[in-house]
CSV table of C-alpha atoms in Angstrom, one decimal:
chain,number,residue,atom,x,y,z
A,207,MET,CA,48.6,105.2,37.7
A,208,ASP,CA,46.0,105.3,35.0
A,209,GLY,CA,46.7,101.8,33.8
A,210,THR,CA,48.6,102.9,30.6
A,211,ALA,CA,52.1,103.0,31.9
A,212,LEU,CA,53.1,99.6,30.6
A,213,TYR,CA,50.7,99.1,27.7
A,214,PRO,CA,48.8,101.5,25.4
A,215,PRO,CA,45.2,102.2,26.2
A,216,ARG,CA,42.6,99.9,24.7
A,217,ARG,CA,38.9,100.1,24.6
A,218,PRO,CA,37.6,98.6,27.9
A,219,TRP,CA,35.6,95.4,27.8
A,220,THR,CA,32.4,95.6,29.9
A,221,LEU,CA,29.5,93.2,30.4
A,222,ARG,CA,26.1,94.7,30.9
A,223,SER,CA,24.3,93.5,33.9
A,224,ARG,CA,20.9,92.1,33.4
A,225,THR,CA,19.8,93.6,36.7
A,226,GLY,CA,21.7,96.9,36.7
A,227,PRO,CA,22.0,98.7,33.4
A,228,GLY,CA,25.6,99.9,32.7
A,229,GLN,CA,27.1,98.0,35.6
A,230,ASP,CA,30.6,96.7,34.9
A,231,ARG,CA,30.7,93.0,35.5
A,232,HIS,CA,34.2,92.3,34.1
A,233,PRO,CA,36.2,90.3,36.7
A,234,PHE,CA,39.1,92.8,36.6
A,235,SER,CA,37.1,96.0,36.8
A,236,TRP,CA,38.3,96.5,40.4
A,237,LEU,CA,41.9,97.0,39.2
A,238,SER,CA,41.1,100.5,37.8
A,239,GLN,CA,39.9,101.6,41.1
A,240,ALA,CA,42.9,100.1,42.9
A,241,ALA,CA,45.2,101.9,40.5
A,242,ARG,CA,43.4,105.3,41.2
A,243,VAL,CA,43.8,104.7,44.9
A,244,ARG,CA,47.6,104.1,44.5
A,245,ALA,CA,47.9,107.2,42.3
A,246,ARG,CA,46.2,109.4,44.9
A,247,SER,CA,48.6,108.0,47.5
A,248,GLY,CA,51.7,108.7,45.4
A,249,LEU,CA,52.4,105.0,45.0
A,250,SER,CA,52.1,104.5,41.3
A,251,ARG,CA,55.0,102.5,39.8
A,252,ARG,CA,56.2,101.8,36.3
A,253,VAL,CA,59.0,99.9,34.6
A,254,VAL,CA,61.5,102.0,32.7
A,255,PRO,CA,64.1,100.1,30.6
A,256,ARG,CA,67.6,101.5,30.8
A,257,PRO,CA,70.1,101.4,27.8
A,258,ALA,CA,73.1,99.2,27.9
A,259,VAL,CA,75.4,102.2,27.9
A,260,GLU,CA,74.4,105.6,29.2
A,261,ASP,CA,76.1,108.8,30.5
A,262,VAL,CA,74.6,108.5,34.0
A,263,LEU,CA,76.3,108.1,37.4
A,264,ASP,CA,74.5,105.1,38.9
A,265,LEU,CA,73.9,105.2,42.6
A,266,ALA,CA,70.8,103.1,42.5
A,267,GLY,CA,72.0,99.6,41.6
A,268,ASN,CA,73.5,97.0,43.8
A,269,ASP,CA,76.8,96.4,42.0
A,270,TYR,CA,78.7,97.0,45.3
A,271,LEU,CA,82.1,95.8,44.3
A,272,GLY,CA,82.0,97.3,40.7
A,273,LEU,CA,82.3,93.9,39.1
A,274,LEU,CA,79.2,93.8,36.9
A,275,ARG,CA,81.3,94.5,33.7
A,276,HIS,CA,84.6,93.2,34.9
A,277,PRO,CA,86.3,91.4,32.1
A,278,ARG,CA,87.0,88.3,34.1
A,279,VAL,CA,83.4,88.1,35.3
A,280,THR,CA,81.9,88.6,31.8
A,281,ALA,CA,84.4,86.2,30.3
A,282,ALA,CA,83.5,83.5,32.8
A,283,ALA,CA,79.8,83.9,32.1
A,284,GLY,CA,80.4,83.8,28.3
A,285,ALA,CA,82.5,80.6,28.5
A,286,ALA,CA,79.8,78.9,30.6
A,287,LEU,CA,77.2,80.0,28.2
A,288,HIS,CA,79.0,78.4,25.3
A,289,ARG,CA,79.7,75.2,27.3
A,290,TRP,CA,76.5,74.7,29.2
A,291,GLY,CA,73.9,76.6,27.2
A,292,THR,CA,71.5,79.4,28.1
A,293,GLY,CA,69.9,77.8,31.1
A,294,ALA,CA,70.1,75.0,33.6
A,295,GLY,CA,67.5,73.0,31.6
A,296,GLY,CA,65.6,71.7,34.7
A,297,SER,CA,65.4,71.4,38.4
A,298,ARG,CA,68.8,70.6,40.0
A,299,LEU,CA,67.4,67.3,41.2
A,300,VAL,CA,66.6,66.3,37.6
A,301,THR,CA,68.9,67.8,34.9
A,302,GLY,CA,69.7,71.3,36.1
A,303,ASP,CA,72.8,70.4,38.3
A,304,THR,CA,76.2,71.2,36.9
A,305,GLU,CA,79.8,71.1,38.0
A,306,LEU,CA,79.7,74.9,38.3
A,307,HIS,CA,77.0,74.8,40.9
A,308,HIS,CA,79.0,72.5,43.1
A,309,GLU,CA,82.2,74.5,42.6
A,310,LEU,CA,80.5,77.7,43.5
A,311,GLU,CA,78.9,76.1,46.6
A,312,ARG,CA,82.3,74.8,47.8
A,313,GLU,CA,83.9,78.2,47.4
A,314,LEU,CA,81.0,80.1,49.0
A,315,ALA,CA,81.1,77.9,52.1
A,316,ASP,CA,84.9,78.1,52.4
A,317,PHE,CA,84.8,81.9,52.0
A,318,ALA,CA,82.1,82.4,54.6
A,319,GLY,CA,83.5,79.8,57.0
A,320,THR,CA,80.5,77.4,56.9
A,321,GLU,CA,80.3,73.7,56.4
A,322,SER,CA,78.2,73.7,53.3
A,323,ALA,CA,76.2,75.8,50.9
A,324,LEU,CA,73.3,75.4,48.5
A,325,VAL,CA,72.7,77.7,45.4
A,326,PHE,CA,69.2,78.8,44.4
A,327,SER,CA,67.8,80.7,41.5
A,328,SER,CA,67.4,83.9,43.5
A,329,GLY,CA,67.9,85.2,47.0
A,330,TYR,CA,64.2,85.4,47.4
A,331,THR,CA,63.8,81.7,46.8
A,332,ALA,CA,66.7,81.0,49.1
A,333,ASN,CA,64.9,82.8,52.0
A,334,LEU,CA,61.6,81.0,51.3
A,335,ALA,CA,63.5,77.7,51.5
A,336,MET,CA,65.4,78.6,54.6
A,337,LEU,CA,62.4,79.5,56.7
A,338,THR,CA,59.8,77.1,55.5
A,339,ALA,CA,62.0,74.0,55.4
A,340,LEU,CA,63.4,74.7,58.9
A,341,THR,CA,59.9,75.2,60.4
A,342,ALA,CA,58.2,72.3,58.6
A,343,ARG,CA,57.0,69.4,60.6
A,344,VAL,CA,58.8,66.1,60.0
A,345,PRO,CA,56.2,63.6,58.7
A,346,GLY,CA,55.6,60.7,61.1
A,347,ALA,CA,58.2,62.0,63.5
A,348,ASP,CA,56.7,65.0,65.4
A,349,ALA,CA,53.0,64.8,64.8
A,350,ASP,CA,52.4,65.8,68.4
A,351,ALA,CA,55.3,68.3,68.7
A,352,PRO,CA,54.5,71.9,69.5
A,353,ALA,CA,54.5,74.4,66.7
A,354,PRO,CA,57.9,75.9,65.8
A,355,LEU,CA,58.4,79.6,66.8
A,356,LEU,CA,59.8,82.2,64.4
A,357,VAL,CA,61.1,85.4,66.1
A,358,CYS,CA,61.4,88.1,63.4
A,359,ASP,CA,62.8,91.6,63.3
A,360,ARG,CA,59.9,94.1,62.4
A,361,HIS,CA,62.0,95.6,59.6
A,362,ASN,CA,62.9,92.4,57.8
A,363,HIS,CA,63.0,92.3,54.0
A,364,ALA,CA,59.9,91.3,52.1
A,365,SER,CA,61.3,87.9,51.2
A,366,LEU,CA,61.7,87.1,54.9
A,367,ILE,CA,58.2,88.4,55.7
A,368,ASP,CA,56.7,86.3,52.9
A,369,ALA,CA,58.7,83.3,54.1
A,370,ALA,CA,57.4,83.8,57.6
A,371,ARG,CA,53.9,84.0,56.3
A,372,LEU,CA,54.3,80.7,54.5
A,373,ALA,CA,55.8,79.1,57.6
A,374,ARG,CA,52.8,80.4,59.7
A,375,ALA,CA,50.5,78.9,57.1
A,376,GLY,CA,52.3,75.6,57.7
A,377,GLY,CA,51.7,75.8,61.4
A,378,ALA,CA,54.6,77.8,62.8
A,379,ARG,CA,54.1,80.6,65.3
A,380,VAL,CA,55.5,84.1,64.4
A,381,GLU,CA,56.5,86.7,66.9
A,382,LEU,CA,57.9,90.1,66.0
A,383,PHE,CA,60.6,92.0,68.0
A,384,ASP,CA,61.6,95.6,67.9
A,385,HIS,CA,64.0,96.5,65.1
A,386,ALA,CA,67.7,95.6,65.7
A,387,ASP,CA,67.1,94.9,69.4
A,388,PRO,CA,68.6,91.6,70.7
A,389,ALA,CA,67.1,92.1,74.1
A,390,ALA,CA,63.6,92.3,72.5
A,391,ALA,CA,64.4,89.1,70.5
A,392,ALA,CA,65.3,87.4,73.8
A,393,ARG,CA,62.0,88.5,75.4
A,394,ALA,CA,60.1,87.2,72.3
A,395,LEU,CA,61.8,83.9,72.7
A,396,GLU,CA,60.4,83.7,76.3
A,397,SER,CA,56.9,83.1,74.8
A,398,ARG,CA,58.1,79.6,74.1
A,399,ALA,CA,58.2,78.9,77.8
A,400,ASP,CA,54.7,77.4,77.8
A,401,THR,CA,55.6,75.1,74.9
A,402,PRO,CA,58.7,73.2,76.0
A,403,GLY,CA,60.5,71.3,73.3
A,404,ALA,CA,59.3,73.7,70.5
A,405,ARG,CA,61.8,74.6,67.9
A,406,ALA,CA,62.7,78.3,67.8
A,407,LEU,CA,64.5,80.4,65.2
A,408,VAL,CA,65.5,84.0,65.3
A,409,VAL,CA,65.2,85.7,61.9
A,410,SER,CA,66.8,89.0,60.8
A,411,ASP,CA,68.5,90.8,58.0
A,412,THR,CA,72.1,91.7,58.7
A,413,VAL,CA,72.3,95.0,56.8
A,414,PHE,CA,68.8,96.4,56.4
A,415,SER,CA,68.1,97.5,52.8
A,416,VAL,CA,66.3,100.7,53.5
A,417,ASP,CA,68.7,102.6,55.9
A,418,GLY,CA,71.8,100.4,55.6
A,419,ASP,CA,72.1,99.8,59.3
A,420,LEU,CA,74.0,96.6,60.5
A,421,VAL,CA,72.3,94.5,63.2
A,422,ASP,CA,74.1,93.5,66.4
A,423,THR,CA,74.8,90.0,65.0
A,424,ALA,CA,76.7,88.9,68.0
A,425,GLY,CA,73.9,90.1,70.3
A,426,LEU,CA,71.3,88.2,68.3
A,427,HIS,CA,73.4,85.1,68.4
A,428,ARG,CA,73.8,85.3,72.2
A,429,ALA,CA,70.0,85.7,72.6
A,430,ALA,CA,69.3,82.8,70.3
A,431,ARG,CA,71.9,80.5,71.9
A,432,ALA,CA,70.8,81.2,75.4
A,433,ALA,CA,67.3,80.1,74.4
A,434,GLY,CA,68.4,77.1,72.4
A,435,ALA,CA,67.2,78.7,69.2
A,436,ALA,CA,68.8,78.8,65.8
A,437,LEU,CA,69.8,82.1,64.2
A,438,LEU,CA,68.7,82.7,60.6
A,439,LEU,CA,70.3,85.7,58.8
A,440,ASP,CA,69.7,87.3,55.5
A,441,ASP,CA,73.2,88.7,54.6
A,442,ALA,CA,72.2,90.0,51.1
A,443,HIS,CA,73.6,93.5,51.7
A,444,GLY,CA,76.4,92.4,54.0
A,445,PHE,CA,78.1,89.6,52.1
A,446,GLY,CA,81.0,90.9,50.1
A,447,VAL,CA,80.9,94.3,51.9
A,448,VAL,CA,81.2,93.9,55.7
A,449,GLY,CA,83.6,91.8,57.7
A,450,PRO,CA,87.2,91.1,57.0
A,451,GLY,CA,87.6,90.9,53.2
A,452,GLY,CA,83.8,91.1,52.8
A,453,ARG,CA,83.2,87.7,54.5
A,454,GLY,CA,79.9,88.9,55.8
A,455,ALA,CA,78.1,89.8,59.1
A,456,LEU,CA,79.0,86.7,61.0
A,457,ALA,CA,82.7,87.3,60.4
A,458,ALA,CA,82.3,91.0,61.2
A,459,ALA,CA,80.9,90.0,64.6
A,460,GLY,CA,83.8,87.8,65.3
A,461,LEU,CA,81.8,84.6,64.6
A,462,SER,CA,84.1,82.9,62.2
A,463,PRO,CA,84.1,80.1,61.4
A,464,ALA,CA,80.3,80.3,61.5
A,465,PRO,CA,78.7,78.7,64.6
A,466,ASP,CA,76.8,75.5,64.1
A,467,ASP,CA,73.5,77.0,65.2
A,468,ALA,CA,73.5,79.7,62.5
A,469,VAL,CA,72.3,79.7,58.9
A,470,VAL,CA,72.9,82.5,56.4
A,471,SER,CA,71.3,83.4,53.1
A,472,VAL,CA,73.1,85.5,50.6
A,473,THR,CA,72.4,86.9,47.2
A,474,LEU,CA,74.7,86.5,44.1
A,475,SER,CA,73.2,89.6,42.5
A,476,LYS,CA,74.7,92.3,44.6
A,477,ALA,CA,78.4,92.1,45.6
A,478,LEU,CA,79.0,89.1,43.3
A,479,ALA,CA,77.5,90.9,40.2
A,480,ALA,CA,75.5,87.9,38.9
A,481,GLN,CA,72.1,86.5,39.7
A,482,GLY,CA,70.8,83.9,42.2
A,483,GLY,CA,71.1,83.2,45.9
A,484,ALA,CA,72.5,80.7,48.3
A,485,VAL,CA,72.0,79.3,51.8
A,486,LEU,CA,75.2,78.7,53.9
A,487,GLY,CA,75.3,76.7,57.0
A,488,PRO,CA,75.8,73.3,58.7
A,489,ALA,CA,75.9,70.3,56.3
A,490,ARG,CA,72.8,68.7,57.9
A,491,VAL,CA,70.8,71.9,57.3
A,492,ILE,CA,71.9,72.0,53.6
A,493,ARG,CA,71.0,68.3,53.2
A,494,HIS,CA,67.5,69.0,54.7
A,495,LEU,CA,67.0,71.8,52.2
A,496,VAL,CA,67.9,69.6,49.3
A,497,GLU,CA,65.4,67.0,50.4
A,498,THR,CA,62.5,69.2,51.5
A,499,ALA,CA,62.7,72.8,50.3
A,500,ARG,CA,60.0,73.4,47.7
A,501,THR,CA,61.8,76.3,46.1
A,502,PHE,CA,64.8,74.0,45.5
A,503,ILE,CA,63.0,70.8,44.5
A,504,PHE,CA,60.5,72.4,42.1
A,505,ASP,CA,62.4,75.3,40.7
A,506,THR,CA,64.7,75.4,37.6
A,507,GLY,CA,68.3,75.5,38.7
A,508,LEU,CA,70.4,78.7,38.4
A,509,ALA,CA,71.7,79.4,34.9
A,510,PRO,CA,75.3,78.1,34.6
A,511,ALA,CA,76.4,81.5,33.2
A,512,SER,CA,75.2,83.2,36.4
A,513,ALA,CA,76.9,80.6,38.5
A,514,ALA,CA,80.2,81.1,36.6
A,515,ALA,CA,79.9,84.9,36.9
A,516,ALA,CA,79.4,84.7,40.7
A,517,LEU,CA,82.3,82.3,41.0
A,518,ALA,CA,84.6,84.6,39.1
A,519,ALA,CA,83.5,87.6,41.2
A,520,LEU,CA,84.0,85.7,44.4
A,521,ARG,CA,87.6,84.8,43.3
A,522,LEU,CA,88.2,88.5,42.4
A,523,LEU,CA,87.1,89.5,45.9
A,524,ARG,CA,89.4,87.0,47.5
A,525,ALA,CA,92.3,88.3,45.4
A,526,GLU,CA,91.4,91.9,46.0
A,527,PRO,CA,89.9,92.1,49.6
A,528,ASP,CA,90.3,95.9,49.8
A,529,ARG,CA,87.2,96.2,47.5
A,530,ALA,CA,85.0,95.6,50.5
A,531,GLY,CA,86.6,98.4,52.5
A,532,ALA,CA,86.4,100.8,49.6
A,533,VAL,CA,82.6,100.3,49.4
A,534,ARG,CA,82.2,101.2,53.0
A,535,GLU,CA,84.5,104.2,52.8
A,536,ASN,CA,82.7,105.6,49.8
A,537,ALA,CA,79.4,105.2,51.5
A,538,ARG,CA,80.8,107.2,54.5
A,539,LEU,CA,82.0,110.0,52.1
A,540,LEU,CA,78.5,110.2,50.5
A,541,CYS,CA,76.9,110.4,53.8
A,542,SER,CA,79.2,113.1,55.2
A,543,GLY,CA,78.9,115.2,52.0
A,544,LEU,CA,75.1,115.1,52.1
A,545,ARG,CA,75.0,116.0,55.8
A,546,GLU,CA,77.3,119.0,55.0
A,547,HIS,CA,74.5,120.3,52.8
A,548,GLY,CA,72.0,119.9,55.6
A,549,LEU,CA,70.3,116.8,54.3
A,550,GLU,CA,69.1,114.0,56.7
A,551,ALA,CA,71.3,111.1,55.7
A,552,THR,CA,71.7,107.8,57.5
A,553,ALA,CA,75.1,106.7,58.8
A,554,PRO,CA,76.0,103.7,56.7
A,555,ASP,CA,77.3,100.4,58.1
A,556,ALA,CA,77.7,99.0,54.6
A,557,ALA,CA,76.9,100.3,51.1
A,558,VAL,CA,73.4,101.8,51.6
A,559,VAL,CA,72.8,105.5,52.4
A,560,SER,CA,69.3,106.8,52.6
A,561,VAL,CA,68.2,110.5,52.5
A,562,THR,CA,64.8,111.4,54.0
A,563,ALA,CA,62.3,113.1,51.6
A,564,PRO,CA,59.2,115.2,52.6
A,565,GLY,CA,56.8,112.6,51.1
A,566,PRO,CA,56.2,110.1,48.3
A,567,ASP,CA,55.5,112.6,45.6
A,568,ALA,CA,58.4,114.7,46.6
A,569,ALA,CA,60.7,111.7,46.6
A,570,VAL,CA,59.6,110.7,43.1
A,571,ARG,CA,60.2,114.2,41.8
A,572,TRP,CA,63.6,114.4,43.5
A,573,ARG,CA,64.7,111.2,41.9
A,574,ALA,CA,63.5,112.4,38.5
A,575,ASP,CA,65.3,115.7,38.8
A,576,CYS,CA,68.6,114.0,39.9
A,577,LEU,CA,68.3,111.7,36.9
A,578,ALA,CA,67.8,114.6,34.6
A,579,ALA,CA,71.0,116.0,36.0
A,580,GLY,CA,72.9,112.8,35.3
A,581,VAL,CA,72.7,111.0,38.6
A,582,ARG,CA,70.5,107.9,39.2
A,583,VAL,CA,69.3,107.3,42.7
A,584,GLY,CA,66.8,104.9,44.2
A,585,CYS,CA,63.5,106.0,45.7
A,586,PHE,CA,61.7,104.1,48.5
A,587,ARG,CA,58.1,104.8,49.4
A,588,PRO,CA,55.5,103.2,51.5
A,589,PRO,CA,54.8,100.3,51.7
A,590,SER,CA,58.4,99.4,50.9
A,591,VAL,CA,59.7,101.4,53.9
A,592,PRO,CA,58.8,99.9,57.3
A,593,ASP,CA,58.7,103.3,59.1
A,594,GLY,CA,56.4,104.9,56.4
A,595,ARG,CA,59.0,107.6,55.6
A,596,SER,CA,59.8,108.2,51.9
A,597,ARG,CA,63.5,108.6,51.0
A,598,LEU,CA,66.1,108.5,48.3
A,599,ARG,CA,68.3,105.4,48.6
A,600,LEU,CA,71.9,105.6,47.4
A,601,THR,CA,74.2,102.7,47.0
A,602,SER,CA,78.0,103.0,47.2
A,603,ARG,CA,80.4,101.1,44.9
A,604,ALA,CA,84.0,100.2,45.3
A,605,ASP,CA,85.0,101.9,42.1
A,606,LEU,CA,83.5,105.3,42.7
A,607,THR,CA,86.0,108.1,42.4
A,608,GLY,CA,86.2,111.2,44.6
A,609,ALA,CA,85.0,113.4,41.8
A,610,GLU,CA,82.0,111.2,41.2
A,611,ILE,CA,81.1,111.3,44.9
A,612,ARG,CA,81.3,115.1,45.0
A,613,ARG,CA,79.2,115.3,41.8
A,614,ALA,CA,76.5,113.1,43.2
A,615,VAL,CA,76.3,115.0,46.5
A,616,ASP,CA,76.1,118.4,44.6
A,617,VAL,CA,73.3,117.1,42.3
A,618,ILE,CA,71.3,115.6,45.1
A,619,ALA,CA,71.6,118.8,47.2
A,620,ALA,CA,70.8,121.1,44.3
A,621,ASN,CA,67.6,119.3,43.5
A,622,ARG,CA,66.2,118.8,47.0
A,623,PRO,CA,62.4,119.5,47.2
A,624,GLY,CA,61.2,122.9,48.3
């Protein structure tokens, strides 16, 4: 990137050094070099606005259930907008709490089989809250207690990685285990043997966002329970898609109602076609988050219109549970079609299908060529991919038709690099 993708070029401002003529002493001069390094590595990124209506088949977004423009969802958001205004107006502990937030929390918990739920402004802030609050020391109560242990899957989402970093900065220990391997998680928990009494928490995505693989949730829960550890799951890509009626990864693993040693975060911006996030779990965990989680206490509450949209989408899913199965079936059809063309596509456990690309530049060109042919796909490159392999990322939807799936497969195959 040459620095001009978002803003037009302007004459650079430089300060002349008194000791080195011509030396650039501007405090941001290093950014140009950083941009050149990213460009050489094929990692330049830019923001491209999309029109409200376009003649493009979208396989890049996360509208898994096809509810983003559903009349009942948009009507609910519009009604909340007129009743409550454009935003929450403050932190939920000050003025930003509404009846809608509590109604959504009750229905989320009931749907997922948990005791309670707490809504946040995003899934990212929900994950930050979940990990940092549950590893924080209790003032005056455990000053001499050993450091909590976080045992994390190596391929966890960036929000979980950042949350673990914050927890470590607060004194927690962090151990990584091999991707989707409950036995490796159990071995990592053994490192707690020399610190008896230390809290331990196993942390993992359920459906991983890059390849769409579903973790062995039951196996992770067994490993955590055997060690007396809590299980913390990010079900952003599973909630609304996997499990009976889309009830999520715990239900898919036969853990319903949810066990009392598990806590789950979800997003409202994928299957529920809105914005925001939530943490679902035991009532005492939710109370602890309300009283201690910084991303709850100090953040403006979720906009009521988003809460209303998510609530309407959740009610639609409960009334039409086959939507969840349709997402998974369409993902399987996409995968099988791509493989028939000789492409390396991952077998999907939920909505995500990834197709390996030769490299970052080739992946970017492939995506652009597909878009020019009327099909929008995602593109993942390092460092967003934990294995360093660039790929196209496709997301299934419940409302895809057979003709649209065939069209997408043909366009992707026809525009493959090389």
